[in-house]
Amino acid sequence: MTDILVLVDHDKGRPKKVTKQILTAARRTGDGALHAAVFGDGAADGAAQLGAYGATKVFAWDSPDADGYATETQVVALEAALRRSGATILLYPADPLIGDVVARCAVRVGAGVVTDATDLTLDGDRMVATKAIFGGDMTSRCQVRGDRPQFIGVKANAFAAEESGGGPAEVVALEVALDDKARRTRVVEVVEQAAGGRPEMTEAAIVVAGGRGLGETEGFRLVERLADALGAAVGASRAATDAGWYPHQHQIGQTGKTVSPQLYIGAGISGAIQHRAGMQTSRLVAAINKDPDAPIFSIADLAVVGDLYQVIPPLTEEIAKRRQ
Amino acid sequence: MRIICPVKRVPDTAADKKVHPDDLTVDRDSSDPVLNANDEWSIEEAMRIKERVGAEVVVLCMGPAQAQTTVRKALSYGLDGAIQITDDALHGCDALATARVLAAALRHEDFDLVIMGNQSSDARTMLVPAMLAEFLDLPALTFCKKLEIDGRCLTAHRETPTGHMIVEADMPAVVSVVEAINEPRYPSFKGIMAAKKKPLQVRDLATTGVDPGEVGLSGSHTQVLEVTPRPPRQAGKRVTDDGSGFVGARALVDFLVEHKLL
Ligand SMILES: Cc1cc2nc3c(=O)[nH]c(=O)nc-3n(C[C@H](O)[C@H](O)[C@H](O)COP(=O)(O)OP(=O)(O)OC[C@H]3O[C@@H](n4cnc5c(N)ncnc54)[C@H](O)[C@@H]3O)c2cc1C
Ligand SMILES: Nc1ncnc2c1ncn2[C@@H]1O[C@H](COP(=O)(O)O)[C@@H](O)[C@H]1O
């Protein structure tokens, strides 16, 4: 039997969508116990609810120290949770900051780490992960070698979340003994940009991305209104983030983020190879571009040749009307 | 101050990638290898520190013998010297094995700061910086879009999905940077000429003291079972708007409805 521990990503105690997706995948793939670990100020609040997605036990470390220091306090907590749970497989949300915690913990416990899985199968006691490589040009299947702990990052939206019908999970308060070293990277301040209630780009079911074709910062208001009508996240090309029209954390592509939503809509984006490396694993692609030869059209399920300034306003209006 | 810049040699994103059928590793020679783009930002940041407060900046690269061109390219930005770790036993290292070797090489070095890219364009694991910091038992300030140095104290703005967090740690430390941190310069002609004469030490695995059983294909903790090309995406439906916007909007609405997204 292989027991699985799922590392929870949450927003002040509220489990994020990706957490529910990973628990669902773990429950379906695993053949042993399913536990979860949650760290942070307020972490214990939503812990019992994770039972609804199949976790039987949740190791919760509810402490300001989890957020007050970067990474290393959580590494100590993760090590403790793995020890208490006895699980040899760790599934975690493929998020850069969580990846830091997992990376350090892997070095400590001698684990192997596979990142960005989009599918999982169990082969004996090995978890085999499917992942896109080279910006989605190829697919590979990977696993951890030998008898080591297996740490596997799972991408948001790779699985659909479904409740298990289970009751609340048993919440176990985790004792975490911190030394000074764990506290050597202090968080001084957390600065949140107003997201306008939009979902995070890597979690969203739909991403609307804007590029140089928007012409100016103001163009992103158009993109934001369309995104809001759809409940979508906003992304950007490098040309747009370089110009300072939109913050870099929204950049999609080789040197930005990889998104694979149900639907990617590109507006005023040509579709350079470096941009495609961050979006071509999206399930569906639609693009609005006034150039009939824009490279993005060669990978678009729907190509709209037209001026985005003409197309987006009536589109937004029609969507808003139907969503009422 | 001494700063180390780890850099990676990667296939050009635009090139056709090939995989060796026998061991499933990247065929790094079939595809015009280049300096990893994100490592240009770390080099630029190191150069700015050098220009501001004075520092010796040294490139560190683990790669095959041919990686020397990548190392020289890195030097052409004005860096002072380079260490290249080259050994047949290193073929097929995963992120953890790479970090293990880089850390072991750095144990023989004096340094205050390691500045590196947040991701390599081929592997894209984003794991090496944190793993390197762990092997060296150092604090890590990762995904920085701004870095300030005051004496021994580093203050960094770390990019988060919704903004940033300001973090502090003391040197020595490992820093990884994102693209937003700066605008890298182009190497000058003088820099390119000077790079040819900068000291470059090529070291083998034995100099690092790492056990060959812990690196390479068989020593890596992860294993690739299969690599398959993804069927290329096909162009789908095309609709040309008549200039009013309504034709295009209509097509998009129909598309959303067809796929149950509206
Ligand atoms: C090492 C490296 C890394 C890179 N990393 C990234 C990355 O991570 N992400 C990324 O995006 N790029 C990246 N790039 C840059 C990439 O090569 C392209 O330059 C960039 O993606 C172009 O952005 P764009 O499509 O917005 O702009 P452009 O290529 O200029 O395209 C603008 C498009 O808008 C269309 N347009 C203009 N006006 C309108 C209108 N009114 N209505 C409709 N359409 C209109 C035009 O026809 C054109 O197709 C990288 C490049 C390098 C060298
Ligand atoms: N073989 C290598 N030699 C030197 N530095 C490396 C190597 N591989 C990765 N790195 C560094 O680690 C960073 C992150 O890479 P990765 O974890 O592969 O996404 C890169 O930007 C480099 O600075």
XYZ file of C-alpha atoms and ligand atoms in Angstrom:
662
model
C 0.000 0.000 0.000
C 1.239 3.461 -0.825
C 0.109 6.294 1.397
C -0.133 9.800 -0.032
C 0.312 13.161 1.655
C -1.118 16.205 -0.143
C 0.412 19.598 0.603
C -2.422 22.112 0.750
C -2.418 25.500 -0.929
C -4.913 27.789 0.733
C -6.001 31.354 1.064
C -6.166 32.223 4.789
C -7.433 28.762 5.628
C -9.709 28.360 2.594
C -8.358 25.536 0.434
C -7.683 26.657 -3.126
C -9.281 24.908 -6.065
C -5.997 23.210 -6.936
C -5.932 21.560 -3.503
C -9.326 19.972 -4.083
C -8.228 18.846 -7.540
C -5.084 17.186 -6.191
C -6.961 15.478 -3.350
C -9.422 14.127 -5.910
C -6.578 12.821 -8.090
C -4.789 11.322 -5.080
C -7.945 9.555 -3.924
C -8.534 8.047 -7.363
C -4.897 7.096 -8.025
C -3.700 5.936 -4.612
C -4.329 2.609 -2.956
C -3.438 3.545 0.628
C -4.213 6.245 3.173
C -4.750 9.824 2.052
C -3.501 12.564 4.364
C -3.033 16.305 3.945
C -0.704 18.916 5.419
C -1.629 22.565 5.777
C 0.587 25.352 7.095
C -0.065 29.009 7.805
C -1.824 31.488 9.989
C -5.437 30.251 10.062
C -4.467 26.930 8.476
C -6.490 24.878 10.921
C -9.748 26.676 10.029
C -10.516 24.821 6.820
C -8.576 21.657 7.652
C -11.490 19.400 8.621
C -13.327 20.298 5.377
C -10.615 18.564 3.384
C -12.354 15.345 4.402
C -14.969 16.157 1.787
C -12.308 15.455 -0.852
C -11.044 12.247 0.713
C -8.387 13.252 3.247
C -8.798 11.216 6.414
C -6.196 13.018 8.483
C -4.908 16.580 8.174
C -1.667 17.692 9.797
C -2.163 21.373 10.495
C 0.476 23.836 11.570
C -1.473 26.972 12.383
C 1.133 29.519 13.291
C 2.220 33.010 12.242
C 5.731 31.560 11.918
C 4.586 29.706 8.793
C 4.067 32.982 6.923
C 6.403 35.260 8.856
C 9.484 33.633 7.368
C 10.102 32.593 3.813
C 10.205 28.888 3.013
C 12.393 27.428 5.707
C 9.937 27.279 8.600
C 7.566 25.411 6.279
C 10.336 23.000 5.306
C 10.603 21.970 8.942
C 6.817 21.576 9.096
C 6.704 19.505 5.913
C 9.394 17.201 7.215
C 7.381 16.774 10.415
C 4.157 16.120 8.492
C 5.819 13.473 6.331
C 7.205 11.776 9.399
C 3.886 11.821 11.247
C 1.918 10.672 8.239
C 4.326 7.966 7.177
C 3.447 8.683 3.541
C 6.126 8.060 0.925
C 4.372 10.014 -1.821
C 3.928 13.766 -1.553
C 1.672 15.536 -4.047
C 1.936 19.319 -4.047
C 0.475 22.175 -6.108
C 2.930 23.161 -8.844
C 3.438 26.716 -7.598
C 6.886 28.350 -7.531
C 6.850 29.358 -3.862
C 5.561 25.960 -2.729
C 8.179 24.410 -5.010
C 10.860 26.112 -2.922
C 9.602 24.400 0.237
C 9.421 21.035 -1.504
C 12.871 21.455 -3.097
C 14.591 22.080 0.224
C 12.673 19.284 1.914
C 13.664 16.877 -0.902
C 17.329 17.573 -0.251
C 16.799 16.957 3.474
C 14.997 13.654 3.136
C 16.677 12.428 -0.058
C 13.498 12.491 -2.138
C 13.172 12.728 -5.902
C 11.083 15.573 -7.328
C 9.017 15.529 -10.520
C 7.441 18.884 -11.396
C 4.304 19.920 -13.298
C 2.438 16.618 -13.612
C -0.772 16.693 -15.636
C -1.639 13.033 -15.154
C -0.829 10.370 -12.564
C -0.872 6.597 -12.553
C 0.259 4.179 -9.904
C 2.637 1.434 -11.027
C 3.185 -0.845 -8.036
C 4.439 1.576 -5.408
C 5.701 4.130 -7.977
C 3.688 7.169 -8.922
C 4.217 7.782 -12.634
C 3.696 11.393 -13.713
C 2.876 12.625 -17.205
C 4.167 16.081 -18.001
C 4.675 18.429 -20.921
C 8.297 19.244 -21.715
C 9.960 21.804 -23.984
C 7.102 24.238 -23.753
C 4.596 21.569 -24.721
C 6.424 20.245 -27.801
C 6.733 16.837 -26.172
C 5.165 14.768 -23.428
C 7.127 12.646 -20.988
C 6.390 10.096 -18.322
C 8.632 10.275 -15.276
C 8.963 8.707 -11.864
C 11.182 8.775 -8.832
C 13.928 6.187 -9.025
C 14.456 3.486 -6.412
C 13.178 3.447 -2.897
C 13.106 7.176 -2.234
C 10.290 9.422 -1.087
C 8.407 10.596 -4.188
C 7.563 14.307 -4.416
C 5.332 15.175 -7.352
C 4.094 18.638 -8.315
C 0.644 18.663 -9.908
C -0.539 21.436 -12.201
C -3.750 23.297 -11.515
C -6.682 22.187 -13.712
C -5.026 18.890 -14.616
C -7.828 17.152 -12.713
C -11.426 18.056 -11.946
C -12.258 18.379 -8.245
C -15.002 16.101 -6.998
C -16.218 15.560 -3.466
C -15.815 12.054 -2.078
C -18.883 12.044 0.122
C -16.586 11.598 3.117
C -17.094 13.322 6.446
C -14.769 15.809 8.126
C -11.121 14.833 8.389
C -9.366 14.285 11.701
C -7.223 17.371 12.322
C -3.894 16.734 13.994
C -2.047 19.781 15.332
C 1.523 19.552 14.178
C 4.346 20.313 16.593
C 7.043 22.176 14.735
C 10.327 22.859 16.501
C 12.050 25.832 14.886
C 15.637 26.851 15.397
C 17.093 30.251 14.503
C 18.210 28.975 11.133
C 14.649 28.291 10.065
C 13.931 31.951 10.777
C 16.829 33.442 8.833
C 14.695 34.744 5.931
C 12.214 37.212 7.369
C 9.062 38.369 5.589
C 8.865 42.113 6.152
C 5.739 42.900 4.177
C 3.284 41.276 1.813
C 2.066 43.555 -0.966
C -1.033 42.482 -2.865
C -2.022 44.140 -6.092
C -5.731 44.711 -6.457
C -6.745 41.668 -8.504
C -10.274 42.984 -8.964
C -11.597 39.651 -7.673
C -10.084 37.846 -10.656
C -8.844 34.266 -10.306
C -5.118 33.538 -10.361
C -3.775 33.016 -13.837
C -2.439 29.509 -13.326
C -5.668 28.381 -11.601
C -8.230 29.952 -13.911
C -10.432 27.942 -16.276
C -10.234 30.752 -18.838
C -7.335 33.143 -19.429
C -7.676 36.256 -21.573
C -4.245 37.500 -22.603
C -3.334 40.845 -24.145
C -0.307 41.812 -26.207
C 1.313 44.657 -28.061
C -1.784 44.955 -30.223
C -3.548 46.639 -27.297
C -1.342 49.633 -27.997
C -1.312 51.070 -24.476
C -1.936 50.365 -20.777
C -5.539 51.460 -21.167
C -6.047 48.580 -23.607
C -5.827 46.213 -20.671
C -9.042 47.698 -19.236
C -10.759 46.217 -22.289
C -9.125 42.857 -21.629
C -10.012 43.045 -17.924
C -13.653 43.761 -18.663
C -13.810 40.763 -20.993
C -12.061 38.628 -18.383
C -14.512 39.763 -15.713
C -17.507 38.950 -17.862
C -16.107 35.423 -18.271
C -14.796 35.011 -14.710
C -11.377 34.660 -16.318
C -7.836 35.631 -15.363
C -5.769 38.167 -17.276
C -2.466 37.279 -18.919
C -0.003 39.235 -21.028
C 2.726 38.788 -23.613
C 6.259 39.892 -22.919
C 5.827 42.834 -25.268
C 3.030 44.041 -22.972
C 4.822 43.438 -19.664
C 8.066 44.903 -21.042
C 6.200 48.034 -22.017
C 4.969 48.267 -18.431
C 1.315 47.906 -19.471
C 0.749 44.977 -17.121
C 2.712 43.458 -14.180
C 5.304 40.811 -14.969
C 3.676 38.120 -12.834
C 0.999 37.951 -15.542
C 3.480 37.215 -18.316
C 2.819 33.992 -20.183
C 5.656 32.213 -21.939
C 9.167 30.902 -21.808
C 10.391 33.406 -19.260
C 7.013 33.852 -17.600
C 4.313 31.409 -16.495
C 2.862 28.364 -18.166
C -0.916 28.239 -18.286
C -3.089 25.389 -19.474
C -6.667 26.546 -18.977
C -9.778 25.184 -20.631
C -9.638 28.199 -22.895
C -6.942 30.724 -23.724
C -8.035 33.837 -25.612
C -5.203 35.914 -27.087
C -5.929 39.488 -28.136
C -3.324 41.434 -30.094
C -0.736 38.717 -29.567
C 1.231 37.466 -32.571
C 2.071 34.073 -31.042
C 5.872 34.050 -30.999
C 7.406 30.681 -30.117
C 8.468 31.998 -26.696
C 4.878 32.964 -25.963
C 3.499 29.666 -27.239
C 5.856 27.850 -24.855
C 3.623 29.126 -22.046
C 0.158 28.454 -23.464
C 0.123 25.762 -26.124
C -1.022 23.050 -23.728
C -4.284 24.954 -23.197
C -7.268 22.799 -24.060
C -8.740 25.373 -26.441
C -7.161 28.424 -28.037
C -8.979 31.399 -29.550
C -7.224 34.453 -30.950
C -8.191 37.900 -32.128
C -5.658 39.520 -34.434
C -5.946 41.906 -37.346
C -3.099 40.211 -39.213
C -4.475 37.198 -41.136
C -0.985 35.669 -41.087
C -0.396 35.979 -37.329
C 1.400 32.783 -36.215
C -1.016 32.328 -33.309
C -3.722 31.430 -35.823
C -1.836 28.263 -36.766
C -2.585 26.837 -33.305
C -5.961 28.482 -32.705
C -9.179 26.487 -32.603
C -10.914 29.737 -33.452
C -9.133 32.482 -35.384
C -10.882 35.820 -35.471
C -9.279 38.118 -38.029
C -10.267 41.576 -36.907
C -9.554 44.647 -34.844
C -9.698 43.773 -31.169
C -10.959 47.270 -30.364
C -14.000 46.531 -32.506
C -14.518 42.897 -31.503
C -14.019 42.917 -27.727
C -16.660 45.500 -26.662
C -19.668 43.779 -28.290
C -18.258 40.404 -27.219
C -18.040 41.527 -23.596
C -21.510 42.987 -23.741
C -23.050 39.830 -25.193
C -21.321 37.585 -22.618
C -22.432 39.821 -19.755
C -25.994 39.749 -21.065
C -26.050 35.944 -21.279
C -24.479 35.516 -17.878
C -27.093 37.637 -16.101
C 32.560 40.877 -2.268
C 32.545 37.778 -4.453
C 29.475 36.817 -6.452
C 28.859 33.501 -8.200
C 26.524 33.322 -11.218
C 25.464 29.769 -12.103
C 24.480 29.627 -15.776
C 23.060 26.879 -17.918
C 23.552 25.966 -21.546
C 20.146 25.221 -23.086
C 18.747 24.412 -26.540
C 17.396 27.442 -28.368
C 13.639 27.585 -27.830
C 13.056 28.053 -31.550
C 15.129 24.993 -32.506
C 13.682 21.557 -33.133
C 14.355 19.648 -29.953
C 15.557 16.082 -30.188
C 15.843 13.422 -27.565
C 18.453 10.642 -27.601
C 16.365 7.501 -28.191
C 18.653 5.318 -26.060
C 18.686 7.271 -22.776
C 15.909 9.875 -23.307
C 18.189 12.828 -22.527
C 18.027 16.081 -24.484
C 20.222 16.053 -27.556
C 21.910 19.321 -26.709
C 23.934 19.453 -29.870
C 21.145 19.092 -32.375
C 19.707 22.411 -31.357
C 21.979 25.512 -31.349
C 22.651 25.715 -27.628
C 22.459 29.173 -26.074
C 22.926 30.813 -22.687
C 19.700 30.347 -20.699
C 17.781 33.633 -21.074
C 16.977 33.997 -17.380
C 20.664 33.798 -16.556
C 21.192 37.059 -18.450
C 19.151 38.825 -15.786
C 21.194 37.330 -12.968
C 24.421 38.301 -14.734
C 23.096 41.837 -15.218
C 22.140 42.083 -11.545
C 25.597 40.860 -10.500
C 27.216 43.381 -12.841
C 25.162 46.199 -11.353
C 26.287 45.217 -7.847
C 29.862 45.054 -9.093
C 29.553 48.540 -10.541
C 27.851 49.904 -7.427
C 29.860 48.454 -4.575
C 32.675 46.537 -6.231
C 32.697 42.761 -6.565
C 34.412 39.920 -8.315
C 31.827 38.046 -10.362
C 32.450 34.434 -11.348
C 30.429 32.221 -13.703
C 29.708 28.643 -12.655
C 28.475 26.219 -15.282
C 27.937 22.497 -15.160
C 27.828 21.150 -18.683
C 29.657 19.263 -21.421
C 32.983 20.456 -22.855
C 31.129 22.431 -25.534
C 29.529 24.546 -22.792
C 32.694 26.612 -22.990
C 31.031 28.785 -25.646
C 28.195 29.479 -23.193
C 30.665 30.325 -20.459
C 32.571 32.708 -22.769
C 29.293 34.321 -23.729
C 28.524 34.875 -20.030
C 32.017 36.320 -19.511
C 31.490 38.766 -22.363
C 29.084 40.757 -20.173
C 32.098 41.813 -18.100
C 32.412 39.040 -15.541
C 35.797 38.239 -14.057
C 36.295 34.509 -14.361
C 34.617 31.151 -14.722
C 34.439 27.669 -13.315
C 33.137 24.955 -15.611
C 32.329 21.513 -14.237
C 32.639 18.979 -17.017
C 32.647 15.214 -16.650
C 31.092 12.379 -18.643
C 29.645 11.041 -15.385
C 27.394 14.133 -15.189
C 25.397 13.279 -18.320
C 21.709 13.065 -17.434
C 21.716 14.883 -14.074
C 18.294 15.963 -12.799
C 17.707 19.157 -10.772
C 18.752 17.617 -7.470
C 21.929 16.085 -8.861
C 22.760 19.390 -10.568
C 22.300 21.318 -7.335
C 24.410 18.732 -5.509
C 27.313 19.232 -7.925
C 27.038 23.034 -8.020
C 26.966 23.116 -4.218
C 29.956 20.822 -3.932
C 31.905 23.032 -6.339
C 31.021 26.092 -4.274
C 32.216 24.509 -1.038
C 35.737 25.105 -2.326
C 35.015 28.755 -3.056
C 34.768 31.965 -1.100
C 31.613 33.868 -1.940
C 29.053 36.236 -0.471
C 26.267 35.865 -2.946
C 25.010 33.383 -5.523
C 22.739 35.031 -8.109
C 20.950 32.813 -10.615
C 17.998 32.676 -12.974
C 14.696 31.454 -11.546
C 14.251 28.885 -14.299
C 16.019 27.203 -17.169
C 14.161 27.301 -20.470
C 14.597 23.576 -21.142
C 13.981 21.887 -17.777
C 11.918 24.716 -16.218
C 11.845 22.994 -12.857
C 12.628 26.182 -10.862
C 14.080 23.804 -8.275
C 17.824 24.291 -8.594
C 18.110 27.601 -6.668
C 16.288 26.338 -3.549
C 18.051 22.970 -3.699
C 21.427 24.661 -4.061
C 20.681 26.849 -1.041
C 19.696 23.785 0.954
C 22.848 21.858 0.047
C 24.923 24.909 1.040
C 22.795 25.491 4.146
C 22.145 29.104 3.130
C 19.094 31.363 3.077
C 17.465 31.748 -0.336
C 15.701 34.798 -1.719
C 14.006 33.395 -4.800
C 11.947 34.942 -7.634
C 13.302 38.436 -6.928
C 12.143 41.343 -9.019
C 14.137 43.818 -6.926
C 17.236 43.382 -4.796
C 18.856 45.839 -2.393
C 22.068 45.398 -0.456
C 22.845 47.262 2.742
C 26.057 46.065 4.344
C 25.521 42.327 4.817
C 21.731 42.567 4.654
C 19.768 41.735 1.516
C 16.256 43.022 0.955
C 14.359 41.495 -1.915
C 10.958 41.872 -3.522
C 9.852 38.328 -4.316
C 7.226 37.941 -6.998
C 4.005 36.244 -5.880
C 0.922 35.395 -7.966
C -0.838 38.473 -6.604
C 1.977 40.972 -6.102
C 5.144 40.642 -4.094
C 6.532 40.045 -0.640
C 9.457 41.910 0.829
C 11.963 39.576 2.471
C 15.257 40.047 4.255
C 18.242 37.832 4.926
C 21.937 38.202 5.571
C 24.737 37.231 3.229
C 25.971 34.727 2.292
C 22.790 33.795 0.462
C 21.364 32.428 -2.755
C 19.230 34.745 -4.885
C 17.156 33.841 -7.931
C 15.777 36.543 -10.190
C 12.821 36.946 -12.535
C 12.816 38.837 -15.788
C 11.249 41.956 -14.265
C 14.362 42.681 -12.179
C 16.308 44.564 -14.850
C 16.988 45.160 -18.524
C 20.141 43.261 -19.427
C 22.853 45.052 -21.384
C 24.356 43.746 -24.610
C 27.941 42.553 -24.464
C 30.277 45.216 -25.854
C 32.872 44.443 -28.511
C 35.517 45.062 -25.852
C 33.721 42.663 -23.523
C 33.596 39.959 -26.165
C 37.317 40.313 -26.874
C 38.186 40.413 -23.161
C 36.079 37.295 -22.473
C 38.498 35.225 -24.503
C 41.267 35.987 -22.042
C 39.360 35.710 -18.750
C 40.489 32.842 -16.526
C 38.354 29.741 -17.048
C 38.944 26.691 -14.909
C 37.571 23.416 -16.169
C 37.135 20.933 -13.336
C 36.037 17.312 -13.295
C 33.677 15.625 -10.861
C 36.501 14.364 -8.654
C 37.451 17.963 -7.744
C 33.995 18.488 -6.237
C 34.201 15.421 -4.034
C 30.733 14.226 -5.117
C 30.302 10.455 -5.343
C 29.775 9.495 -9.030
C 26.961 7.202 -7.828
C 24.947 10.289 -6.846
C 24.972 12.016 -10.233
C 24.266 11.386 -13.897
C 21.451 9.301 -15.279
C 21.607 6.467 -12.786
C 22.463 8.590 -9.751
C 19.623 11.072 -10.277
C 16.610 10.622 -8.026
C 14.207 10.865 -10.942
C 13.891 8.815 -14.065
C 12.350 9.509 -17.463
C 10.421 6.488 -18.721
C 9.163 7.777 -22.022
C 9.237 10.847 -24.260
C 6.739 11.301 -27.072
C 6.232 14.210 -29.429
C 2.909 15.907 -28.852
C 0.752 15.988 -31.970
C 1.023 19.558 -33.251
C -2.038 21.727 -32.695
C -4.083 22.258 -35.803
C -5.526 25.509 -37.022
C -9.286 25.414 -36.557
C -12.081 27.648 -37.701
C -11.325 31.072 -39.166
C -13.727 33.999 -39.151
C -12.920 37.369 -40.693
C -14.659 40.319 -39.115
C -16.286 42.868 -41.398
C -14.878 45.843 -39.485
C -17.956 46.273 -37.301
C -16.696 43.893 -34.599
C -20.033 42.101 -34.477
C -19.082 39.248 -36.794
C -15.979 38.488 -34.741
C -17.872 38.829 -31.459
C -20.628 36.529 -32.704
C -18.084 33.854 -33.707
C -16.493 33.989 -30.260
C -19.857 33.778 -28.489
C -20.829 30.758 -30.610
C -17.477 29.162 -29.844
C -17.963 29.681 -26.082
C -21.445 28.205 -26.257
C -20.315 25.254 -28.374
C -17.711 24.388 -25.746
C -20.083 24.976 -22.830
C -18.025 27.842 -21.502
C -20.969 30.217 -21.650
C 14.727 34.728 -24.613
C 13.350 35.231 -24.919
C 12.324 34.964 -24.018
C 11.030 35.412 -24.268
N 10.039 35.109 -23.385
C 8.772 35.498 -23.680
C 7.694 35.176 -22.793
O 7.880 34.572 -21.739
N 6.454 35.554 -23.144
C 6.190 36.238 -24.307
O 5.013 36.558 -24.565
N 7.177 36.583 -25.133
C 8.460 36.233 -24.846
N 9.459 36.612 -25.689
C 9.170 37.594 -26.755
C 8.548 37.009 -27.989
O 9.574 36.599 -28.866
C 7.701 38.105 -28.699
O 8.507 39.221 -28.968
C 6.479 38.560 -27.896
O 5.760 37.434 -27.430
C 5.598 39.434 -28.752
O 4.487 39.907 -28.016
P 3.163 40.301 -28.761
O 2.617 39.123 -29.463
O 2.292 40.977 -27.764
O 3.657 41.440 -29.778
P 3.819 41.394 -31.344
O 4.609 40.243 -31.801
O 4.273 42.754 -31.740
O 2.344 41.161 -31.848
C 1.319 42.094 -31.749
C 0.166 41.547 -32.549
O -0.952 42.383 -32.366
C -1.666 42.466 -33.587
N -2.467 43.689 -33.527
C -2.025 44.959 -33.504
N -3.058 45.808 -33.387
C -4.181 45.063 -33.331
C -5.565 45.371 -33.222
N -6.029 46.618 -33.096
N -6.440 44.337 -33.219
C -5.994 43.061 -33.326
N -4.709 42.731 -33.430
C -3.803 43.716 -33.424
C -0.598 42.448 -34.634
O -1.113 41.998 -35.871
C 0.428 41.488 -34.049
O 0.214 40.163 -34.493
C 10.760 36.164 -25.440
C 11.792 36.431 -26.357
C 13.080 35.966 -26.098
C 14.165 36.247 -27.095
N 23.865 22.810 -15.321
C 23.767 23.987 -14.678
N 24.892 24.723 -14.437
C 24.806 25.909 -13.800
N 23.646 26.447 -13.377
C 22.511 25.760 -13.586
C 22.501 24.497 -14.235
N 21.220 24.062 -14.302
C 20.460 25.017 -13.716
N 21.223 26.045 -13.292
C 20.784 27.280 -12.616
O 19.511 27.073 -12.036
C 18.551 28.019 -12.505
C 17.162 27.410 -12.483
O 17.091 26.294 -13.337
P 15.973 25.158 -13.219
O 15.857 24.784 -11.785
O 16.483 24.063 -14.096
O 14.682 25.734 -13.752
C 19.102 28.449 -13.859
O 18.645 29.737 -14.221
C 20.620 28.421 -13.602
O 21.047 29.617 -12.975
